Amino acid sequence: QVQLVESGGGLVKPGGSLRLSCAASGFTFSDYYMRWIRQAPGKGLEWVSDISASSTNINYADSVKGRFTISRDNAKNSLYLQMNSLRVEDTALYFCVKDKNPYFQKLVIGDAFDIWGQGTAVIVSS
Amino acid sequence: VMTQSPDSLAVSLGERATINCKSSQSVLYRSNNKNHVAWYQQRPGQPPKLLIYWASTRDSGVPDRFSGSGSGTDFTLTINSLQPEDVADYYCQQYYTTPCSFGKGNKLEIK
């Protein structure tokens, strides 16, 4: 079945780094935009970053620009998020999400997200 | 910006729940005449689940007691005949502009 499994979260001190991974299965990974969404404890959903199917278009939230780097390996059906210079306010559950529609059926970059991973927790604390 | 209301609501089992979402700008794309709005349900301890996309299309497997309506800037999620498993947070999302944005969520409880 269609599945996303995140890993790589953990406890890190402010200024530290983490690399999140998302393993995809059950669909043609290389046909889809992929995104990272985060949710701080007790808070709502916040878009973090996204990457086009061929990695040619990448976007970041202003809050993470210059510190986070999104990438993907279509041969390995995997999505990544390199997180540097972590701040306390980056503490959250990070979800990997799949677009509802493949890139060749889209008229706009955005989409609804039909598959979510269970999330990986990032805690930034001294 | 997506503004959801009310912040929380309590509804009796079997009754109807209505959640509203207002966008700061129109999310209707003229090229396909579709409103780029989705609704998600997030049960405690679970990731969000897609309920509705294109403002009114139910995702696969979503019970027909869930319905979405609205156009332009004003949207509504309606849950008919509330069930115990509907206790959750509900979020609207616009995906017309980049970046996408979510409403702050509504907490639905049983009265």
Coordinates of N, CA and C in Angstrom, one line a residue:
Chain A
Q1 N 0.8 -1.2 0.0 CA 0.0 0.0 0.0 C 0.9 1.2 0.0
V2 N 0.3 2.4 -0.3 CA 1.0 3.6 -0.3 C 1.4 4.0 1.1
Q3 N 2.7 4.3 1.3 CA 3.2 4.5 2.6 C 4.4 5.5 2.6
L4 N 4.4 6.3 3.6 CA 5.6 7.2 3.9 C 6.1 6.9 5.3
V5 N 7.4 6.7 5.5 CA 7.9 6.5 6.8 C 9.1 7.4 7.0
E6 N 8.9 8.3 8.0 CA 9.9 9.2 8.4 C 10.9 8.7 9.4
S7 N 12.1 9.2 9.5 CA 13.1 8.8 10.5 C 14.1 9.9 10.6
G8 N 14.9 9.8 11.7 CA 16.0 10.8 11.8 C 15.8 11.9 12.9
G9 N 14.6 11.9 13.4 CA 14.3 12.9 14.5 C 15.1 12.6 15.8
G10 N 15.0 13.5 16.7 CA 15.7 13.3 18.0 C 15.8 14.6 18.8
L11 N 16.6 14.5 19.9 CA 16.9 15.6 20.7 C 18.2 16.2 20.3
V12 N 18.2 17.5 20.1 CA 19.5 18.2 19.7 C 19.5 19.5 20.4
K13 N 20.7 20.0 20.6 CA 20.9 21.3 21.3 C 20.8 22.4 20.3
P14 N 20.4 23.6 20.7 CA 20.3 24.7 19.8 C 21.6 24.9 19.1
G15 N 21.5 25.2 17.7 CA 22.7 25.3 16.9 C 23.1 24.0 16.3
G16 N 22.5 22.9 16.7 CA 22.9 21.6 16.2 C 22.2 21.3 14.8
S17 N 22.4 20.1 14.4 CA 21.9 19.6 13.1 C 21.3 18.3 13.2
L18 N 20.3 18.0 12.3 CA 19.7 16.7 12.1 C 19.4 16.5 10.6
R19 N 19.3 15.3 10.2 CA 18.9 15.0 8.8 C 17.7 14.0 8.9
L20 N 16.6 14.5 8.4 CA 15.4 13.7 8.4 C 15.3 13.0 7.0
S21 N 14.8 11.7 7.1 CA 14.6 11.0 5.9 C 13.1 10.5 5.8
C22 N 12.7 10.3 4.6 CA 11.3 9.8 4.4 C 11.4 8.7 3.3
A23 N 11.0 7.5 3.7 CA 11.0 6.4 2.7 C 9.6 6.2 2.1
A24 N 9.5 6.3 0.8 CA 8.2 6.1 0.2 C 8.0 4.8 -0.5
S25 N 6.8 4.3 -0.5 CA 6.6 3.0 -1.2 C 5.1 3.0 -1.6
G26 N 4.8 2.2 -2.6 CA 3.5 1.9 -3.1 C 3.0 2.9 -4.2
F27 N 3.8 3.8 -4.6 CA 3.5 4.7 -5.7 C 4.7 5.1 -6.5
T28 N 4.6 5.7 -7.6 CA 5.7 6.1 -8.5 C 6.2 7.5 -7.9
F29 N 7.2 7.3 -7.0 CA 7.7 8.5 -6.3 C 8.2 9.6 -7.2
S30 N 8.8 9.3 -8.3 CA 9.4 10.3 -9.2 C 8.3 11.1 -10.0
D31 N 7.0 10.8 -9.8 CA 6.0 11.5 -10.5 C 5.4 12.6 -9.6
Y32 N 5.8 12.7 -8.3 CA 5.1 13.6 -7.4 C 6.0 14.6 -6.7
Y33 N 5.5 15.9 -6.6 CA 6.0 16.8 -5.6 C 6.0 16.1 -4.3
M34 N 7.0 16.5 -3.4 CA 7.0 16.0 -2.1 C 7.2 17.2 -1.1
R35 N 6.7 17.1 0.1 CA 6.7 18.2 1.0 C 7.0 17.8 2.4
W36 N 7.5 18.7 3.2 CA 7.6 18.6 4.6 C 6.6 19.6 5.3
I37 N 5.9 19.1 6.2 CA 4.9 19.8 7.0 C 5.3 19.6 8.5
R38 N 5.3 20.6 9.3 CA 5.6 20.4 10.8 C 4.4 20.9 11.6
Q39 N 4.4 20.3 12.9 CA 3.4 20.7 13.8 C 4.1 20.8 15.2
A40 N 4.2 22.0 15.7 CA 4.7 22.2 17.0 C 3.8 21.6 18.1
P41 N 4.3 21.3 19.3 CA 3.4 20.6 20.3 C 2.2 21.5 20.6
G42 N 1.0 20.9 20.4 CA -0.2 21.6 20.7 C -0.6 22.7 19.7
K43 N 0.1 22.7 18.6 CA -0.2 23.8 17.6 C -0.7 23.2 16.3
G44 N -0.9 24.1 15.3 CA -1.4 23.7 14.0 C -0.3 23.3 13.1
L45 N -0.7 23.2 11.8 CA 0.1 22.7 10.8 C 0.8 23.8 10.0
E46 N 2.1 23.6 9.8 CA 2.9 24.6 9.1 C 3.7 24.0 8.0
W47 N 3.5 24.5 6.8 CA 4.4 24.0 5.6 C 5.8 24.5 5.9
V48 N 6.7 23.6 5.6 CA 8.2 23.9 5.8 C 8.9 24.0 4.5
S49 N 8.7 23.0 3.6 CA 9.5 23.0 2.3 C 8.9 22.1 1.4
D50 N 9.2 22.3 0.0 CA 8.7 21.3 -0.9 C 9.7 21.3 -2.1
I51 N 9.6 20.1 -2.8 CA 10.6 19.9 -3.9 C 9.8 19.2 -5.1
S52 N 10.0 19.7 -6.3 CA 9.3 19.1 -7.4 C 9.8 17.7 -7.7
A53 N 9.1 17.1 -8.6 CA 9.4 15.7 -9.0 C 10.9 15.5 -9.4
S54 N 11.4 16.4 -10.2 CA 12.7 16.3 -10.8 C 13.7 17.1 -10.0
S55 N 13.3 17.7 -8.9 CA 14.2 18.5 -8.0 C 14.6 19.9 -8.6
T56 N 13.9 20.3 -9.7 CA 14.2 21.5 -10.3 C 13.6 22.7 -9.6
N57 N 12.5 22.5 -8.9 CA 11.8 23.6 -8.2 C 11.8 23.3 -6.7
I58 N 12.4 24.2 -5.9 CA 12.5 24.0 -4.4 C 12.0 25.2 -3.7
N59 N 11.2 25.1 -2.7 CA 10.7 26.2 -1.9 C 10.9 26.0 -0.4
Y60 N 11.1 27.1 0.3 CA 11.2 27.0 1.8 C 10.3 28.1 2.5
A61 N 9.9 27.8 3.6 CA 9.2 28.8 4.5 C 10.3 29.8 4.9
D62 N 9.9 31.0 5.1 CA 10.9 32.1 5.5 C 11.6 31.7 6.8
S63 N 10.8 31.0 7.7 CA 11.4 30.6 9.0 C 12.5 29.6 9.0
V64 N 12.7 28.9 7.8 CA 13.7 27.9 7.8 C 14.7 28.2 6.6
K65 N 14.4 29.2 5.8 CA 15.3 29.5 4.7 C 16.7 29.8 5.1
G66 N 17.7 29.2 4.4 CA 19.1 29.4 4.7 C 19.6 28.4 5.8
R67 N 18.7 27.7 6.4 CA 19.1 26.7 7.5 C 18.7 25.3 7.1
F68 N 17.6 25.1 6.4 CA 17.2 23.8 6.0 C 17.4 23.6 4.5
T69 N 17.7 22.3 4.1 CA 17.9 22.0 2.7 C 17.1 20.7 2.4
I70 N 16.1 20.8 1.5 CA 15.4 19.6 1.1 C 16.0 19.0 -0.1
S71 N 15.9 17.7 -0.2 CA 16.5 17.0 -1.4 C 15.7 15.6 -1.5
R72 N 15.9 15.0 -2.6 CA 15.3 13.7 -2.9 C 16.2 12.8 -3.7
D73 N 16.0 11.5 -3.6 CA 16.7 10.6 -4.4 C 15.6 9.7 -5.0
N74 N 15.3 9.9 -6.3 CA 14.2 9.2 -6.9 C 14.5 7.7 -7.1
A75 N 15.8 7.4 -7.2 CA 16.3 6.0 -7.4 C 16.0 5.2 -6.1
K76 N 16.1 5.9 -5.0 CA 15.9 5.3 -3.7 C 14.5 5.6 -3.1
N77 N 13.6 6.2 -3.9 CA 12.3 6.6 -3.4 C 12.3 7.3 -2.0
S78 N 13.2 8.2 -1.9 CA 13.5 8.9 -0.6 C 13.5 10.4 -0.7
L79 N 13.0 11.0 0.4 CA 13.0 12.4 0.6 C 13.8 12.7 1.8
Y80 N 14.5 13.9 1.8 CA 15.3 14.3 2.9 C 15.1 15.7 3.3
L81 N 15.5 16.0 4.6 CA 15.5 17.4 5.1 C 16.7 17.5 6.0
Q82 N 17.7 18.3 5.5 CA 18.9 18.6 6.3 C 18.6 19.8 7.1
M83 N 18.7 19.7 8.4 CA 18.3 20.8 9.3 C 19.5 21.3 10.0
N84 N 20.0 22.5 9.7 CA 21.2 23.1 10.4 C 20.8 24.2 11.3
S85 N 21.7 24.7 12.1 CA 21.4 25.8 13.0 C 20.1 25.8 13.6
L86 N 19.8 24.6 14.2 CA 18.4 24.4 14.8 C 18.2 25.4 15.9
R87 N 16.9 25.8 16.0 CA 16.4 26.7 17.1 C 15.4 26.0 17.9
V88 N 15.2 26.5 19.1 CA 14.1 26.0 20.0 C 12.8 26.0 19.3
E89 N 12.5 27.0 18.5 CA 11.2 27.1 17.8 C 11.1 26.1 16.7
D90 N 12.1 25.3 16.3 CA 12.0 24.3 15.3 C 11.5 23.0 15.9
T91 N 11.3 23.0 17.3 CA 10.7 21.8 17.9 C 9.3 21.5 17.4
A92 N 9.2 20.3 16.9 CA 7.9 19.9 16.2 C 7.9 18.5 15.8
L93 N 6.8 18.0 15.4 CA 6.7 16.7 14.7 C 6.7 17.0 13.2
Y94 N 7.6 16.4 12.5 CA 7.8 16.7 11.1 C 7.2 15.6 10.3
F95 N 6.3 16.0 9.4 CA 5.6 15.0 8.5 C 6.1 15.1 7.1
C96 N 6.3 14.0 6.5 CA 6.5 13.9 5.0 C 5.1 13.7 4.4
V97 N 4.8 14.4 3.3 CA 3.5 14.3 2.7 C 3.6 14.2 1.2
K98 N 2.6 13.5 0.6 CA 2.6 13.2 -0.8 C 1.4 14.0 -1.4
D99 N 1.6 14.6 -2.6 CA 0.6 15.3 -3.3 C -0.5 14.4 -3.7
K100 N -1.7 14.9 -3.8 CA -2.8 14.1 -4.4 C -2.6 13.7 -5.8
N101 N -2.1 14.6 -6.6 CA -2.0 14.5 -8.1 C -0.5 14.4 -8.5
P102 N -0.2 13.6 -9.5 CA 1.2 13.7 -10.1 C 1.4 15.0 -10.8
Y103 N 2.7 15.3 -11.0 CA 3.0 16.6 -11.5 C 2.4 16.9 -12.9
F104 N 2.3 15.9 -13.7 CA 1.8 16.1 -15.1 C 0.3 16.3 -15.1
Q105 N -0.4 16.2 -13.9 CA -1.9 16.5 -13.9 C -2.2 17.8 -13.2
K106 N -1.1 18.6 -12.8 CA -1.3 19.7 -12.0 C -1.3 21.0 -12.9
L107 N -2.2 21.9 -12.5 CA -2.2 23.3 -13.2 C -1.5 24.3 -12.3
V108 N -1.4 24.0 -11.0 CA -0.7 24.9 -10.1 C 0.3 24.0 -9.3
I109 N 1.2 24.7 -8.7 CA 2.2 23.9 -7.9 C 1.6 23.3 -6.7
G110 N 0.6 23.9 -6.1 CA 0.0 23.4 -4.8 C -0.9 22.2 -5.1
D111 N -1.2 21.5 -4.0 CA -2.1 20.4 -4.1 C -2.6 20.0 -2.7
A112 N -3.6 19.2 -2.6 CA -4.0 18.6 -1.4 C -3.0 17.4 -1.1
F113 N -2.9 17.0 0.1 CA -2.0 16.0 0.5 C -2.7 14.7 1.0
D114 N -2.6 13.7 0.2 CA -3.5 12.5 0.4 C -2.8 11.5 1.3
I115 N -1.5 11.5 1.4 CA -0.7 10.5 2.2 C 0.2 11.3 3.1
W116 N 0.1 11.0 4.4 CA 1.0 11.6 5.4 C 1.7 10.4 6.1
G117 N 3.0 10.7 6.4 CA 3.7 9.7 7.3 C 3.2 9.9 8.8
Q118 N 3.7 9.1 9.6 CA 3.4 9.2 11.0 C 4.1 10.3 11.7
G119 N 5.2 10.8 11.1 CA 5.9 11.9 11.6 C 7.2 11.5 12.4
T120 N 8.1 12.4 12.5 CA 9.3 12.1 13.3 C 9.5 13.4 14.2
A121 N 9.8 13.2 15.4 CA 9.8 14.3 16.4 C 11.2 14.9 16.5
V122 N 11.3 16.2 16.4 CA 12.5 17.0 16.5 C 12.3 17.8 17.8
I123 N 13.2 17.7 18.7 CA 13.2 18.4 20.0 C 14.5 19.2 20.1
V124 N 14.4 20.5 20.1 CA 15.6 21.3 20.2 C 15.6 22.0 21.6
S125 N 16.6 21.6 22.4 CA 16.6 22.0 23.8 C 18.0 21.9 24.3
S126 N 18.3 22.8 25.2 CA 19.6 22.8 25.8 C 19.6 21.9 27.1
Chain B
V1 N -4.1 33.8 3.8 CA -4.4 33.4 5.2 C -5.8 32.8 5.3
M2 N -5.8 31.7 5.9 CA -7.1 30.9 6.1 C -7.5 31.1 7.6
T3 N -8.8 31.6 7.7 CA -9.3 31.8 9.1 C -10.4 30.9 9.3
Q4 N -10.3 30.0 10.3 CA -11.3 29.1 10.7 C -12.1 29.6 11.9
S5 N -13.4 29.2 11.9 CA -14.3 29.4 13.0 C -15.3 28.4 13.2
P6 N -15.8 28.1 14.4 CA -15.3 28.6 15.6 C -14.0 28.0 16.0
D7 N -13.3 28.4 17.1 CA -12.1 27.7 17.5 C -12.3 26.3 18.0
S8 N -13.5 26.1 18.7 CA -13.9 24.8 19.1 C -15.4 24.7 19.1
L9 N -15.9 23.5 19.0 CA -17.3 23.3 19.1 C -17.6 22.0 19.7
A10 N -18.8 21.9 20.4 CA -19.2 20.7 21.0 C -20.6 20.4 20.4
V11 N -20.8 19.2 19.9 CA -22.0 18.8 19.2 C -22.5 17.4 19.7
S12 N -23.8 17.3 19.9 CA -24.3 16.0 20.4 C -24.2 14.9 19.3
L13 N -24.0 13.7 19.8 CA -24.0 12.5 18.9 C -25.3 12.5 18.0
G14 N -25.1 12.2 16.7 CA -26.2 12.2 15.8 C -26.6 13.5 15.2
E15 N -26.0 14.6 15.8 CA -26.3 15.9 15.3 C -25.3 16.4 14.2
R16 N -25.5 17.6 13.7 CA -24.7 18.1 12.6 C -23.7 19.1 13.2
A17 N -22.4 19.0 12.7 CA -21.4 19.9 13.0 C -21.0 20.7 11.8
T18 N -20.8 22.0 11.9 CA -20.4 22.9 10.8 C -19.2 23.7 11.2
I19 N -18.2 23.6 10.3 CA -16.9 24.4 10.5 C -16.7 25.2 9.3
N20 N -16.3 26.5 9.6 CA -16.2 27.5 8.5 C -14.7 27.8 8.3
C21 N -14.4 28.2 7.1 CA -13.0 28.6 6.8 C -13.1 29.7 5.7
K22 N -12.4 30.8 6.0 CA -12.5 32.0 5.1 C -11.1 32.3 4.7
S23 N -10.9 32.4 3.3 CA -9.6 32.8 2.8 C -9.5 34.3 2.6
S24 N -8.3 34.8 2.7 CA -8.1 36.2 2.6 C -8.1 36.6 1.1
Q25 N -8.1 35.7 0.2 CA -8.2 36.0 -1.2 C -8.9 34.8 -1.9
S26 N -9.5 35.0 -3.1 CA -10.1 33.9 -3.8 C -9.2 32.8 -4.1
V27 N -9.6 31.6 -3.9 CA -8.8 30.4 -4.3 C -9.5 29.6 -5.4
L28 N -10.3 30.3 -6.2 CA -10.9 29.8 -7.4 C -10.0 30.0 -8.6
Y29 N -9.6 28.9 -9.2 CA -8.7 29.0 -10.4 C -9.6 28.9 -11.6
R30 N -9.6 30.0 -12.4 CA -10.5 30.1 -13.5 C -10.3 29.1 -14.6
S31 N -9.0 28.7 -14.7 CA -8.6 27.7 -15.8 C -9.3 26.4 -15.7
N32 N -9.5 25.9 -14.4 CA -10.2 24.7 -14.2 C -11.5 24.8 -13.4
N33 N -11.9 26.0 -13.1 CA -13.1 26.3 -12.3 C -13.1 25.5 -11.0
K34 N -12.0 25.4 -10.4 CA -12.0 24.6 -9.1 C -11.4 25.5 -8.0
N35 N -12.0 25.3 -6.8 CA -11.6 25.9 -5.6 C -10.5 25.1 -5.0
H36 N -9.4 25.7 -4.8 CA -8.2 24.9 -4.3 C -8.2 24.9 -2.7
V37 N -9.1 24.2 -2.2 CA -9.3 24.1 -0.7 C -9.4 22.6 -0.4
A38 N -8.8 22.2 0.7 CA -8.9 20.9 1.3 C -9.2 21.0 2.7
W39 N -9.8 19.9 3.2 CA -10.1 19.7 4.6 C -9.4 18.4 5.2
Y40 N -8.9 18.5 6.4 CA -8.2 17.4 7.0 C -8.8 17.2 8.4
Q41 N -8.8 15.9 8.8 CA -9.1 15.5 10.1 C -7.9 14.9 10.8
Q42 N -7.6 15.4 12.0 CA -6.5 14.9 12.8 C -7.0 14.4 14.2
R43 N -7.1 13.1 14.3 CA -7.4 12.5 15.6 C -6.2 12.6 16.5
P44 N -6.5 12.5 17.8 CA -5.4 12.6 18.8 C -4.3 11.6 18.5
G45 N -3.1 12.0 18.5 CA -1.9 11.1 18.3 C -1.8 10.6 16.9
Q46 N -2.5 11.1 15.9 CA -2.5 10.6 14.5 C -2.0 11.7 13.6
P47 N -1.5 11.4 12.4 CA -1.3 12.4 11.4 C -2.6 12.9 10.8
P48 N -2.6 14.0 10.2 CA -3.8 14.4 9.5 C -4.2 13.5 8.4
K49 N -5.5 13.4 8.2 CA -6.1 12.6 7.1 C -6.9 13.5 6.2
L50 N -6.7 13.3 4.9 CA -7.4 14.1 3.9 C -8.8 13.7 3.8
L51 N -9.8 14.6 4.0 CA -11.2 14.3 3.9 C -11.8 14.8 2.6
I52 N -11.5 16.1 2.2 CA -12.1 16.8 1.1 C -11.0 17.5 0.3
Y53 N -11.1 17.5 -1.0 CA -10.3 18.4 -1.8 C -11.1 19.0 -2.9
W54 N -10.6 20.0 -3.6 CA -11.4 20.8 -4.5 C -12.6 21.3 -3.8
A55 N -12.5 21.6 -2.6 CA -13.5 22.2 -1.7 C -14.7 21.3 -1.4
S56 N -15.0 20.3 -2.3 CA -16.2 19.5 -2.2 C -16.1 18.1 -2.6
T57 N -14.9 17.6 -3.0 CA -14.8 16.2 -3.4 C -14.2 15.4 -2.3
R58 N -15.0 14.4 -1.9 CA -14.5 13.5 -0.8 C -13.4 12.6 -1.3
D59 N -12.4 12.4 -0.4 CA -11.3 11.5 -0.8 C -11.8 10.1 -0.6
S60 N -11.0 9.2 -1.2 CA -11.4 7.8 -1.2 C -11.6 7.2 0.2
G61 N -12.7 6.6 0.4 CA -13.0 5.9 1.7 C -13.6 6.8 2.8
V62 N -13.7 8.1 2.5 CA -14.3 9.1 3.5 C -15.8 8.9 3.5
P63 N -16.4 8.7 4.7 CA -17.8 8.5 4.8 C -18.6 9.7 4.2
D64 N -19.8 9.4 3.7 CA -20.5 10.4 3.0 C -21.2 11.4 4.0
R65 N -21.1 11.2 5.3 CA -21.6 12.2 6.2 C -20.7 13.4 6.3
F66 N -19.5 13.3 5.7 CA -18.6 14.5 5.5 C -18.9 15.1 4.2
S67 N -19.1 16.4 4.2 CA -19.3 17.1 2.9 C -18.6 18.5 3.0
G68 N -18.2 19.0 1.9 CA -17.6 20.3 1.8 C -18.4 21.2 0.8
S69 N -18.4 22.5 1.1 CA -19.1 23.4 0.2 C -18.4 24.7 0.2
G70 N -18.8 25.6 -0.7 CA -18.3 27.0 -0.7 C -17.6 27.2 -2.0
S71 N -17.3 28.5 -2.2 CA -16.6 28.9 -3.4 C -15.9 30.3 -3.2
G72 N -14.8 30.6 -3.9 CA -14.2 31.9 -3.8 C -13.4 32.0 -2.5
T73 N -14.0 32.6 -1.5 CA -13.3 32.8 -0.3 C -13.9 32.2 1.0
D74 N -15.1 31.6 0.8 CA -15.8 31.1 2.0 C -16.2 29.6 1.8
F75 N -15.8 28.8 2.8 CA -15.9 27.4 2.7 C -16.4 26.8 4.0
T76 N -17.1 25.7 3.9 CA -17.7 25.0 5.0 C -17.5 23.5 4.9
L77 N -17.1 22.9 6.1 CA -17.1 21.5 6.3 C -18.3 21.1 7.1
T78 N -19.1 20.2 6.6 CA -20.3 19.8 7.4 C -20.1 18.3 7.7
I79 N -20.4 17.9 9.0 CA -20.4 16.5 9.4 C -21.8 16.2 9.9
N80 N -22.5 15.4 9.1 CA -23.8 15.0 9.5 C -23.8 13.8 10.4
S81 N -24.8 13.7 11.3 CA -24.9 12.5 12.1 C -23.6 12.2 12.8
L82 N -23.2 13.1 13.7 CA -21.9 13.0 14.4 C -21.7 11.7 15.1
Q83 N -20.5 11.1 14.9 CA -20.2 9.8 15.5 C -19.0 10.0 16.5
P84 N -18.9 9.1 17.4 CA -17.8 9.3 18.4 C -16.4 9.4 17.8
E85 N -16.2 8.7 16.7 CA -14.9 8.7 16.1 C -14.6 10.0 15.3
D86 N -15.6 10.9 15.3 CA -15.4 12.2 14.6 C -14.7 13.2 15.5
V87 N -14.5 12.9 16.8 CA -13.8 13.8 17.7 C -12.4 13.9 17.2
A88 N -12.0 15.2 16.9 CA -10.7 15.4 16.3 C -10.5 16.9 16.1
D89 N -9.4 17.3 15.6 CA -9.1 18.6 15.1 C -9.3 18.6 13.6
Y90 N -9.9 19.7 13.1 CA -10.1 19.8 11.7 C -9.4 21.0 11.1
Y91 N -8.7 20.9 10.0 CA -8.0 22.0 9.4 C -8.4 22.2 7.9
C92 N -8.5 23.4 7.6 CA -8.7 23.7 6.1 C -7.3 24.1 5.6
Q93 N -7.2 24.0 4.3 CA -5.9 24.3 3.6 C -6.2 24.9 2.3
Q94 N -5.5 26.0 1.9 CA -5.6 26.5 0.5 C -4.3 26.1 -0.2
Y95 N -4.5 25.6 -1.4 CA -3.3 25.2 -2.2 C -3.3 25.9 -3.6
Y96 N -3.9 27.1 -3.6 CA -4.0 27.9 -4.8 C -2.7 28.7 -5.0
T97 N -2.2 29.3 -3.9 CA -1.0 30.0 -3.9 C 0.1 29.2 -3.2
T98 N 1.4 29.6 -3.6 CA 2.5 29.0 -3.0 C 3.2 30.0 -2.1
P99 N 3.4 29.7 -0.8 CA 3.2 28.4 -0.2 C 1.8 28.2 0.2
C100 N 1.4 26.9 0.3 CA 0.1 26.6 0.8 C 0.0 27.1 2.2
S101 N -1.2 27.2 2.7 CA -1.4 27.6 4.1 C -2.6 26.9 4.7
F102 N -2.5 26.7 6.0 CA -3.5 26.0 6.8 C -4.3 27.0 7.7
G103 N -5.5 26.7 8.0 CA -6.2 27.4 9.1 C -5.6 26.9 10.4
K104 N -5.9 27.6 11.5 CA -5.3 27.2 12.8 C -6.0 26.0 13.4
G105 N -7.1 25.5 12.8 CA -7.7 24.3 13.3 C -9.0 24.6 14.2
N106 N -9.9 23.6 14.1 CA -11.0 23.6 15.0 C -11.1 22.3 15.8
K107 N -11.3 22.4 17.1 CA -11.4 21.2 17.9 C -12.9 20.8 18.0
L108 N -13.3 19.6 17.6 CA -14.6 19.1 17.6 C -14.8 18.1 18.8
E109 N -15.7 18.4 19.7 CA -15.9 17.5 20.8 C -17.4 17.1 20.8
I110 N -17.6 16.0 21.6 CA -19.0 15.6 21.8 C -19.6 16.3 23.0
K111 N -20.8 16.8 22.8 CA -21.5 17.5 23.9 C -22.2 16.4 24.8

